[in-house]
CSV table of C-alpha atoms and ligand atoms in Angstrom, one decimal:
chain,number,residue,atom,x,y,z
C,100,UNK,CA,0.0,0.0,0.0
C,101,UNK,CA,1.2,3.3,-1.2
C,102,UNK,CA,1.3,6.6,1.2
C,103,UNK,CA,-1.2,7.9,-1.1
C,104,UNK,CA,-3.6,5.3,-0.5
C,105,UNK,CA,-4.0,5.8,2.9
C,106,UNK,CA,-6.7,8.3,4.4
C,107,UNK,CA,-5.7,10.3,7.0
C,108,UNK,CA,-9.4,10.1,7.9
C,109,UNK,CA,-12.3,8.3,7.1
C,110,UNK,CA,-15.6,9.6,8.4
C,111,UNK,CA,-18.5,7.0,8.8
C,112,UNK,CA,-22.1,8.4,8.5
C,113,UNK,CA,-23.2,11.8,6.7
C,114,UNK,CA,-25.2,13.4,9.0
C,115,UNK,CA,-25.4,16.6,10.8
C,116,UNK,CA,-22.1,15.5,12.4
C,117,UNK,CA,-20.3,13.8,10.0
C,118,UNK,CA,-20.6,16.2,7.4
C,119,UNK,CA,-19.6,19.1,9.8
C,120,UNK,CA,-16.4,16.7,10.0
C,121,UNK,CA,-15.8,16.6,6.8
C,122,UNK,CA,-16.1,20.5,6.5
C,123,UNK,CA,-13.1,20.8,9.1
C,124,UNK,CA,-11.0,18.0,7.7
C,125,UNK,CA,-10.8,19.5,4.8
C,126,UNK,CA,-10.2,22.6,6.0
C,127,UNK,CA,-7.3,21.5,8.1
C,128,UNK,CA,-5.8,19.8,4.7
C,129,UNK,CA,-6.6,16.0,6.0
C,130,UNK,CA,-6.6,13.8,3.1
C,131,UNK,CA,-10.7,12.9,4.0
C,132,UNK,CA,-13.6,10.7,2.8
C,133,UNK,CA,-16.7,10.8,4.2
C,134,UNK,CA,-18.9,7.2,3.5
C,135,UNK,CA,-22.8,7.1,3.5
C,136,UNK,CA,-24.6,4.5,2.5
C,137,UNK,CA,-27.9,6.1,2.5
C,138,UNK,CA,-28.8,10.0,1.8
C,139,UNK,CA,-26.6,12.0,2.9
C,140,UNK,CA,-27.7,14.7,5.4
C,141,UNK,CA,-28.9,11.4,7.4
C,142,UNK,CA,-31.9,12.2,9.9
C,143,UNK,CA,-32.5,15.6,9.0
C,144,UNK,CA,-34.0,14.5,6.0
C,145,UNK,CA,-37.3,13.6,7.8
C,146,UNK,CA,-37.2,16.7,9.2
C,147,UNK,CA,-40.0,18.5,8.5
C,148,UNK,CA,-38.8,21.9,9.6
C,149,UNK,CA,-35.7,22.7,12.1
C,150,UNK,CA,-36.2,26.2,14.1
C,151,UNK,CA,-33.5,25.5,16.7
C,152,UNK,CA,-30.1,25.6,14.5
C,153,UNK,CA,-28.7,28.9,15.2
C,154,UNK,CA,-28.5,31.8,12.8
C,155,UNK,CA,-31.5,30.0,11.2
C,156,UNK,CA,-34.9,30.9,12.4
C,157,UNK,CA,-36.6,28.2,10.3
C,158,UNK,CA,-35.7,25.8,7.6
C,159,UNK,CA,-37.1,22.5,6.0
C,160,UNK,CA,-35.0,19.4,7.6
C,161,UNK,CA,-34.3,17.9,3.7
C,162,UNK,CA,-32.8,21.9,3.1
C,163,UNK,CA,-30.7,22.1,6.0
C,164,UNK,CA,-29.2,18.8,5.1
C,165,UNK,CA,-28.5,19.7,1.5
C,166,UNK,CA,-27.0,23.0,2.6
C,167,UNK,CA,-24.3,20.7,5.2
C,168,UNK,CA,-23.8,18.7,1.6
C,169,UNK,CA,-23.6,21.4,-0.6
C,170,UNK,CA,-20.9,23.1,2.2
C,171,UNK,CA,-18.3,20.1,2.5
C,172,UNK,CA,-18.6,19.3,-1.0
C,173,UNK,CA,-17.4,22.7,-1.7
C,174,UNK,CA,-14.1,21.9,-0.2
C,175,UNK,CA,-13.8,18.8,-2.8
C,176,UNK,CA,-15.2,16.3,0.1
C,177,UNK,CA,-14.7,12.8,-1.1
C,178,UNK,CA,-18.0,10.6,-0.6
C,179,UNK,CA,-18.3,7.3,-0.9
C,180,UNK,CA,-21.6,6.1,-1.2
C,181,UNK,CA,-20.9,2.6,0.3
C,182,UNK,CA,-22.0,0.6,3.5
C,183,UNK,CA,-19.3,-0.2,5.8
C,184,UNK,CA,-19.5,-3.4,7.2
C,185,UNK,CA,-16.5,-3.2,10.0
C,186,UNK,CA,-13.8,-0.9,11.7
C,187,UNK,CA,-11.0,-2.2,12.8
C,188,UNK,CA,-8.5,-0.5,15.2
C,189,UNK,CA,-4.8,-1.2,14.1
C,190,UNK,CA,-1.7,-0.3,15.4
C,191,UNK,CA,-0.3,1.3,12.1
C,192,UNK,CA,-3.7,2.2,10.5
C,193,UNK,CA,-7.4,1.5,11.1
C,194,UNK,CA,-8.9,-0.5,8.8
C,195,UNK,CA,-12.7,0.4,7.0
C,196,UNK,CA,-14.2,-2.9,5.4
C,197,UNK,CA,-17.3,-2.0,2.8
C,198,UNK,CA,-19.9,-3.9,1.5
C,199,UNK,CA,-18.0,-4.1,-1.8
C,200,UNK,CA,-15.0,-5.9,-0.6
C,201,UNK,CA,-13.1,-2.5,-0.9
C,202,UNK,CA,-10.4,-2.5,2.3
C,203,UNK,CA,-9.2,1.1,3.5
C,204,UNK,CA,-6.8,2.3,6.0
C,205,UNK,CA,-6.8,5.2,7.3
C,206,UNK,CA,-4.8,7.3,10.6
C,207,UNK,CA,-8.0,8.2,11.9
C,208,UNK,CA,-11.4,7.1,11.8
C,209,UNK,CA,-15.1,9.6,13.1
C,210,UNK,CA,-17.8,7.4,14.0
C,211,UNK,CA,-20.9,9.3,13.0
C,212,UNK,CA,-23.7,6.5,12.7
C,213,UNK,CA,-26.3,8.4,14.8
C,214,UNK,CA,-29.4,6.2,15.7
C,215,UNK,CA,-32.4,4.6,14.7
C,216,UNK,CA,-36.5,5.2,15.7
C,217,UNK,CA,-37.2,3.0,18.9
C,218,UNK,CA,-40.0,0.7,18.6
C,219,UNK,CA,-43.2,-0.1,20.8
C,220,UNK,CA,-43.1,-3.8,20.6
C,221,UNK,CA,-46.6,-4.2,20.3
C,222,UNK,CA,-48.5,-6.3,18.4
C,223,UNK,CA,-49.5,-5.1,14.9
C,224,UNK,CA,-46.2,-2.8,14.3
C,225,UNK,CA,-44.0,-4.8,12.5
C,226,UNK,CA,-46.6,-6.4,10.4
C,227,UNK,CA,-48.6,-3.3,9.9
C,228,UNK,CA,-45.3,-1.3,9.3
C,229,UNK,CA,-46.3,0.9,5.9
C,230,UNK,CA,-49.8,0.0,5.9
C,231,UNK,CA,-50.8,2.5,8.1
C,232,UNK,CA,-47.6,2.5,11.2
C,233,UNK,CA,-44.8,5.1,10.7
C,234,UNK,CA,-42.0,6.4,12.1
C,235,UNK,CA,-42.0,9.4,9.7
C,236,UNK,CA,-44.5,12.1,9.7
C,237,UNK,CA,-42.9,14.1,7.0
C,238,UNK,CA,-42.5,11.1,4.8
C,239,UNK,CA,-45.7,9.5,5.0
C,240,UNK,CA,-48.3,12.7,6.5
C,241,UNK,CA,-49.5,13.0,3.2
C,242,UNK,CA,-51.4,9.9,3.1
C,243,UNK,CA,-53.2,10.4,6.1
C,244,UNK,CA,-55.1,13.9,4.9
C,245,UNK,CA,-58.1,14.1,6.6
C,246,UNK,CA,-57.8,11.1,8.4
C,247,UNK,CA,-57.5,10.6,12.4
C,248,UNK,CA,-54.1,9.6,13.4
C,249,UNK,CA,-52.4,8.4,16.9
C,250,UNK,CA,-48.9,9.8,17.7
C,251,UNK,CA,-47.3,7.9,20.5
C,252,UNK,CA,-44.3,9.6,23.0
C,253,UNK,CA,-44.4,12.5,24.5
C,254,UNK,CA,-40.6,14.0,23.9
C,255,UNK,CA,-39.6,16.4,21.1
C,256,UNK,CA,-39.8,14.5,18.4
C,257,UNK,CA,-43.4,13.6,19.4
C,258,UNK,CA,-44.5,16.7,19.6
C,259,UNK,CA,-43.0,18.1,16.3
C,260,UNK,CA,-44.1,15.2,15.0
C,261,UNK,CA,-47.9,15.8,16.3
C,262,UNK,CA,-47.3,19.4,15.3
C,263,UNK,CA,-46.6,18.6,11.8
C,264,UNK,CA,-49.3,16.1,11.6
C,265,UNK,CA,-52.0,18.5,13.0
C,266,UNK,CA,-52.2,20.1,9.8
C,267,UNK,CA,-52.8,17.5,7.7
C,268,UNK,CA,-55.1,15.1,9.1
C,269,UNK,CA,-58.2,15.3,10.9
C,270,UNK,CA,-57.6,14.8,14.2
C,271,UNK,CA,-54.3,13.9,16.2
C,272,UNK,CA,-54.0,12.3,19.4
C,273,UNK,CA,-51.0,12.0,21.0
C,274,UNK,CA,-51.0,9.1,23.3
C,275,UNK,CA,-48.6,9.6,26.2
C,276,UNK,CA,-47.6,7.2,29.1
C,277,UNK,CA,-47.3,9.8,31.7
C,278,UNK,CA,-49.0,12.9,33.2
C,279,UNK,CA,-46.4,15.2,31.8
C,280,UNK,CA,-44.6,15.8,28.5
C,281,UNK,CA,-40.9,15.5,28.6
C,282,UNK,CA,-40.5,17.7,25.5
C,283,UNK,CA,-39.4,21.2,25.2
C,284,UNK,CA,-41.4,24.3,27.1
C,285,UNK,CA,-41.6,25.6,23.7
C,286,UNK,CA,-43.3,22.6,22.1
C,287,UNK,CA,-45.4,21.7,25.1
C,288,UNK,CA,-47.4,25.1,24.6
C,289,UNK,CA,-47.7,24.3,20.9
C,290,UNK,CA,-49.6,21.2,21.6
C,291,UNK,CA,-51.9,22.8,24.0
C,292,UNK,CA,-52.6,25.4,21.5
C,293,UNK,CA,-53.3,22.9,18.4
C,294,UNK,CA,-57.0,22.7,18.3
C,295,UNK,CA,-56.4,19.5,16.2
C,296,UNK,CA,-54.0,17.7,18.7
C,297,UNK,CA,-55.7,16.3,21.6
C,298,UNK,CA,-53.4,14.4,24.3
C,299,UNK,CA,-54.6,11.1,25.8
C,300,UNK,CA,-52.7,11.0,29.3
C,301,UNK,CA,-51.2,7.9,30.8
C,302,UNK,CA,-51.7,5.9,28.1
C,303,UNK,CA,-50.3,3.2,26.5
C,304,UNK,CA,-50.7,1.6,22.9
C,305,UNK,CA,-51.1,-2.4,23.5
C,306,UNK,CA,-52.2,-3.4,20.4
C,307,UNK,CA,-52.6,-2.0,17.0
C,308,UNK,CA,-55.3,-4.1,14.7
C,309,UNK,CA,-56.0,-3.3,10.9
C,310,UNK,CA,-57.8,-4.9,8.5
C,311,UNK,CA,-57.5,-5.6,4.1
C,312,UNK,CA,-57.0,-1.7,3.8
C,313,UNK,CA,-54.7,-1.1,6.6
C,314,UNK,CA,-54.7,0.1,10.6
C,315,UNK,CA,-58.3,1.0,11.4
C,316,UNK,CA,-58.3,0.8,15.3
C,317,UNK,CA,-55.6,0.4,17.9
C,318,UNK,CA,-56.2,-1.1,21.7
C,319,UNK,CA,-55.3,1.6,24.4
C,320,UNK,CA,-54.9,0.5,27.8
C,321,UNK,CA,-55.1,3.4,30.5
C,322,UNK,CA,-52.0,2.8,33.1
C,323,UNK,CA,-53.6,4.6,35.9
C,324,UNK,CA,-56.8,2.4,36.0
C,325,UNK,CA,-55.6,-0.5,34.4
C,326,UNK,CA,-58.7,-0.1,31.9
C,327,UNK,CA,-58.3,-1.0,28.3
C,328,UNK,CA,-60.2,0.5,25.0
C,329,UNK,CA,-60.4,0.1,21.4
C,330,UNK,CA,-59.9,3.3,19.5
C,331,UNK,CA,-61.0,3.8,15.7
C,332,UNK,CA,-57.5,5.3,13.7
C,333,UNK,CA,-56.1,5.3,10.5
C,334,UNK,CA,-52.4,6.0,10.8
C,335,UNK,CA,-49.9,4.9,14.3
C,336,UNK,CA,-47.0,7.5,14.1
C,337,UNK,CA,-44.6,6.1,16.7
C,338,UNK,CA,-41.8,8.8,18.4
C,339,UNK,CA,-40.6,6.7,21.2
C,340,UNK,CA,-36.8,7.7,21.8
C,341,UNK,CA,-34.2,5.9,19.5
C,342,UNK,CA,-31.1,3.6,19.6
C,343,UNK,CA,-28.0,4.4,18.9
C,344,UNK,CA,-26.4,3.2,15.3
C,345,UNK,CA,-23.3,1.2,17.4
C,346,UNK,CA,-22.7,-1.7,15.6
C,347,UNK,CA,-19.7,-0.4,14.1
C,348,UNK,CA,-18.2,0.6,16.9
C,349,UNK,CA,-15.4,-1.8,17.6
C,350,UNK,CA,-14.2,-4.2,20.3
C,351,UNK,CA,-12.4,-2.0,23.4
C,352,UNK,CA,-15.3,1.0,22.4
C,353,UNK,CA,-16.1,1.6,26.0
C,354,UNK,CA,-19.8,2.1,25.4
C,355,UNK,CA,-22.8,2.9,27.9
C,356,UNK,CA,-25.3,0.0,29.0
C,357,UNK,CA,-27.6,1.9,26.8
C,358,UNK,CA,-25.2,1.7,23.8
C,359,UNK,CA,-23.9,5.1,23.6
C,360,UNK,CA,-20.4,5.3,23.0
C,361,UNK,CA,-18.1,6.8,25.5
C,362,UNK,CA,-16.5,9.6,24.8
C,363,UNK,CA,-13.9,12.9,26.2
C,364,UNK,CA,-14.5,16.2,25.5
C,365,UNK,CA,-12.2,15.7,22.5
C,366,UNK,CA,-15.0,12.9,21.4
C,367,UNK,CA,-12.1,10.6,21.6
C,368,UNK,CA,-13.2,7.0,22.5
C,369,UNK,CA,-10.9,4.9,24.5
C,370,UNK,CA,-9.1,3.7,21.3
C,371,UNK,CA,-6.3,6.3,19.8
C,372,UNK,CA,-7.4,7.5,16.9
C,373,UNK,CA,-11.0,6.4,16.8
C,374,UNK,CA,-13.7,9.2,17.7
C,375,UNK,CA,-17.6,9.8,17.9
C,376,UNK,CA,-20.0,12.1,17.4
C,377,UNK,CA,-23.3,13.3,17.2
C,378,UNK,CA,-26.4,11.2,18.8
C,379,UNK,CA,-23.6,7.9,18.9
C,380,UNK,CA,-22.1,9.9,21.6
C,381,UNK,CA,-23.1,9.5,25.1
C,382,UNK,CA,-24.9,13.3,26.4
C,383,UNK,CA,-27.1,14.9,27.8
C,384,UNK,CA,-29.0,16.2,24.9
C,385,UNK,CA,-29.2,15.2,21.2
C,386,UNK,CA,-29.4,18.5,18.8
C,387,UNK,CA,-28.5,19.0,15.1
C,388,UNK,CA,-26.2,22.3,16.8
C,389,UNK,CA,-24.4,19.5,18.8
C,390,UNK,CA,-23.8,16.8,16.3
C,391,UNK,CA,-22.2,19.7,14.4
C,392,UNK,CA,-19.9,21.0,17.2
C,393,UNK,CA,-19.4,17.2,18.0
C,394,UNK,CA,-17.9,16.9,14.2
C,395,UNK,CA,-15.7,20.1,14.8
C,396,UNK,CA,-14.4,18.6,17.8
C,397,UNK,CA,-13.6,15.2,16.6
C,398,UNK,CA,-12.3,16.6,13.3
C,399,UNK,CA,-9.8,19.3,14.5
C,400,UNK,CA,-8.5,16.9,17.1
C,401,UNK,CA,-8.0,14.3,14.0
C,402,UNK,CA,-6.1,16.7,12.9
C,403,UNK,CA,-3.6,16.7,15.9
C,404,UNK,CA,-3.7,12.9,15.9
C,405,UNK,CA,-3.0,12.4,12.7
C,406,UNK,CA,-0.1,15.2,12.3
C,407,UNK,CA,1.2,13.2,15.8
C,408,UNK,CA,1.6,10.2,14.3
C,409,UNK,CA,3.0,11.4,10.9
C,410,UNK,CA,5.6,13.7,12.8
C,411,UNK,CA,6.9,10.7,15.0
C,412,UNK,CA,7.3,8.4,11.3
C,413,UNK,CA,9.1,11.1,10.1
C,414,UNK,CA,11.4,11.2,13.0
C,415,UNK,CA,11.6,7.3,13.0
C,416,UNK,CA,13.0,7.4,9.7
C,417,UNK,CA,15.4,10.4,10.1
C,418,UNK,CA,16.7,8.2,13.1
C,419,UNK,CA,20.7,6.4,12.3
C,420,UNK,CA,20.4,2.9,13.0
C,421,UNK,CA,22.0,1.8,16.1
C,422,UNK,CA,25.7,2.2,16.5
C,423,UNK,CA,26.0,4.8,13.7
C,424,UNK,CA,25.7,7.8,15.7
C,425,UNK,CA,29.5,6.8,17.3
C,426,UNK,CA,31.3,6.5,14.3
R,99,NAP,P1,-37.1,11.1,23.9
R,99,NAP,O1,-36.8,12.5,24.3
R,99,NAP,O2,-36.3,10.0,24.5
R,99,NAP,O3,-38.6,10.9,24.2
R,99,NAP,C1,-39.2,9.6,24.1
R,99,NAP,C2,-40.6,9.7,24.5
R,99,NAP,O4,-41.2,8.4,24.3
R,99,NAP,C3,-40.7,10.0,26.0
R,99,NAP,O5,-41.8,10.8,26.3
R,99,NAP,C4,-41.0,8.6,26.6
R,99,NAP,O6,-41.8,8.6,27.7
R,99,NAP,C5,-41.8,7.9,25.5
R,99,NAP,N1,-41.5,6.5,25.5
R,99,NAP,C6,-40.4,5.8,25.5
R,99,NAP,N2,-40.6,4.5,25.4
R,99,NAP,C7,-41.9,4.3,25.4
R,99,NAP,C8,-42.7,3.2,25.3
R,99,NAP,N3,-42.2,1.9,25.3
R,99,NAP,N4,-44.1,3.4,25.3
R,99,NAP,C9,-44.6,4.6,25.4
R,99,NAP,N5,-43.9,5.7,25.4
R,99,NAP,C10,-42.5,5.6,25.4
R,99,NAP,O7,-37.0,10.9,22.4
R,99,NAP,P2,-37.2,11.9,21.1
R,99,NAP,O8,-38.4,12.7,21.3
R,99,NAP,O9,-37.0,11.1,19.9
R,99,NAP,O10,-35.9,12.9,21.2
R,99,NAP,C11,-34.6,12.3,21.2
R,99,NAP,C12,-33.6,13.4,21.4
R,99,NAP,O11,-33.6,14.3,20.3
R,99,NAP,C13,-33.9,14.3,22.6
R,99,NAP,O12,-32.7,14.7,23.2
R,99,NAP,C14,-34.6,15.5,22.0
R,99,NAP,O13,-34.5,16.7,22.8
R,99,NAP,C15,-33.9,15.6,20.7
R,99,NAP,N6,-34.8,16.2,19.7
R,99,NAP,C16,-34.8,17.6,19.6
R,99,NAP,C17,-35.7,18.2,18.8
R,99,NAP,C18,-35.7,19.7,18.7
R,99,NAP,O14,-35.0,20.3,19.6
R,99,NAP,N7,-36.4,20.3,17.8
R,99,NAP,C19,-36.5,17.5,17.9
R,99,NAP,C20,-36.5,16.1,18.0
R,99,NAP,C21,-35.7,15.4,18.9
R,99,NAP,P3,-41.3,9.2,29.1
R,99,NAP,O15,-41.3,10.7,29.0
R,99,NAP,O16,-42.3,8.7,30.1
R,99,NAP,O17,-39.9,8.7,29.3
């Protein structure tokens, strides 16, 4: 393997956070690839509308995410739409297997897998998954106009969610296990206001039942009481939390018992060389503003790593074998 051949950093996932990576890598000269196997701009893409990214008082999710692509493709960016089916640390180089059979090392590697929608578990949702159960309001909203839908959580996404749904269908109601919303101030007073969002308190989803054309009712069972209902619905919109994306992350990844990955403030894992970022890394909250501040972290402290490591090779090699020094 040639010098040239090597990456001084390979960034996996093109979110938010990733693609912020790739904007500092490439600014700091690091010979970079970012690899995505999907659409790049990752989650933000079912976005309907971000109004919590600084400088930006409102913007469609699928725009913000073209405008991070747009950016670190300006800086030449190299994108490799791929999956990547391991990392492995090395003691040389790291080592990015994809799908393809195409092997690369690289100095330094940015795990930026983010995570995946959190199911209910209940019976109906896998088998009624696109027939009338969703985790994405802006992707599938449209086929519930003037219908009655069922939005289940009660976080930000949720709400937003809820929001968004409210003015398309008939009727939301947002079933929630507690007493009390978890999401955002903000949010919370934009459900109350919604005329068309009614919340069903300490609630669960058990069951959700549909027929030859789809989800038509779902069981509910009140947690308080213990007293279970059937509810007439079209659509089950579920916004339950999510997992993180960790199956990447390799052997000696000190991760959370939730999954997320452990990190320092430099989002450096417990492997040299290996960082993560964005809603893979352990914190207390999980914003597009922090996935992106998480990719300038990780990438500018690549850059330290990486110009480390090629400063000590140089110094190896300028280095008289032993015994030549005397003479
Ligand atoms: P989240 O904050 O973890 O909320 C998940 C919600 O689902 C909670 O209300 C939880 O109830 C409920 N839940 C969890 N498991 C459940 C189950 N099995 N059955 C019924 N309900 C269940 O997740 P999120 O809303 O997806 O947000 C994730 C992160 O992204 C958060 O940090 C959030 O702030 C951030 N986010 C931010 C924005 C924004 O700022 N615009 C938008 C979206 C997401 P409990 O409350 O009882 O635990």
């Amino acid at each position: 393997m040639t010098q040239s051949e090597i990456y001084d950093l390979i960034i996996v996932g093109g979110g938010p956070g990733g693609l912020s990576a790739g904007i500092y890598a490439m600014r700091a000269a690091l010979k970079t690839a970012i690899i995505e196997k999907a659409i790049a701009g990752g989650q933000l893409n079912l976005s309907d509308a971000v109004e919590n990214y600084p400088a930006i008082t409102h913007i469609g999710g699928a725009e913000l995410a073209m405008q991070f692509v747009e950016h670190a493709r300006s800086y030449g960016l190299e994108e490799i739409n791929e999956e990547v089916v391991a990392v492995e640390p090395g003691m040389e180089y790291h080592t990015i297997r994809l799908s393809g059979g195409r092997v690369i090392a690289t100095h330094a590697v940015i795990l930026a897998t983010g995570g995946t929608p959190r199911k209910l578990n209940v019976p109906g949702e896998d088998q009624y998954y696109g027939r009338g159960v969703s985790y994405c309001a802006v992707c599938d909203g449209f086929f519930f106009r003037n219908k009655d839908v069922i939005v289940v959580g009660g976080g930000d996404s949720a709400c937003e969610e809820g929001l968004y749904l409210a003015k398309l269908a008939r009727q939301v109601f947002l079933v929630h296990r507690r007493d009390a919303l978890r999401a955002s101030r903000i949010l919370q007073q934009r459900v109350e206001a919604e005329c068309k969002l009614e919340v069903l308190w300490n609630t669960v989803v058990s069951e959700i039942i549909a027929n030859d054309s789809g989800v038509h009712r779902v069981a509910l069972q009140d947690v308080q009481t213990g007293e279970m209902r059937e509810m007439p619905i079209d659509g089950v919109f579920i916004f339950v939390g999510f997992d993180p994306n960790n199956q990447l992350v390799p052997a000696g990844v000190r991760m959370t018992p939730e999954g997320f990955v452990v990190t320092d403030a430099q989002c450096t894992t417990h492997i040299p060389g290996i960082y993560a970022i964005g809603d893979l890394r352990d914190k207390t909250a999980r914003q597009i503003v922090i996935s992106a501040a998480d990719g300038c972290t990780a990438a500018l402290n690549a850059a330290h790593y990486v110009e480390s490591r090629k400063a000590s090779k140089r110094d190896e090699s300028c280095e008289l074998p032993t015994g030549m020094a005397d003479l």
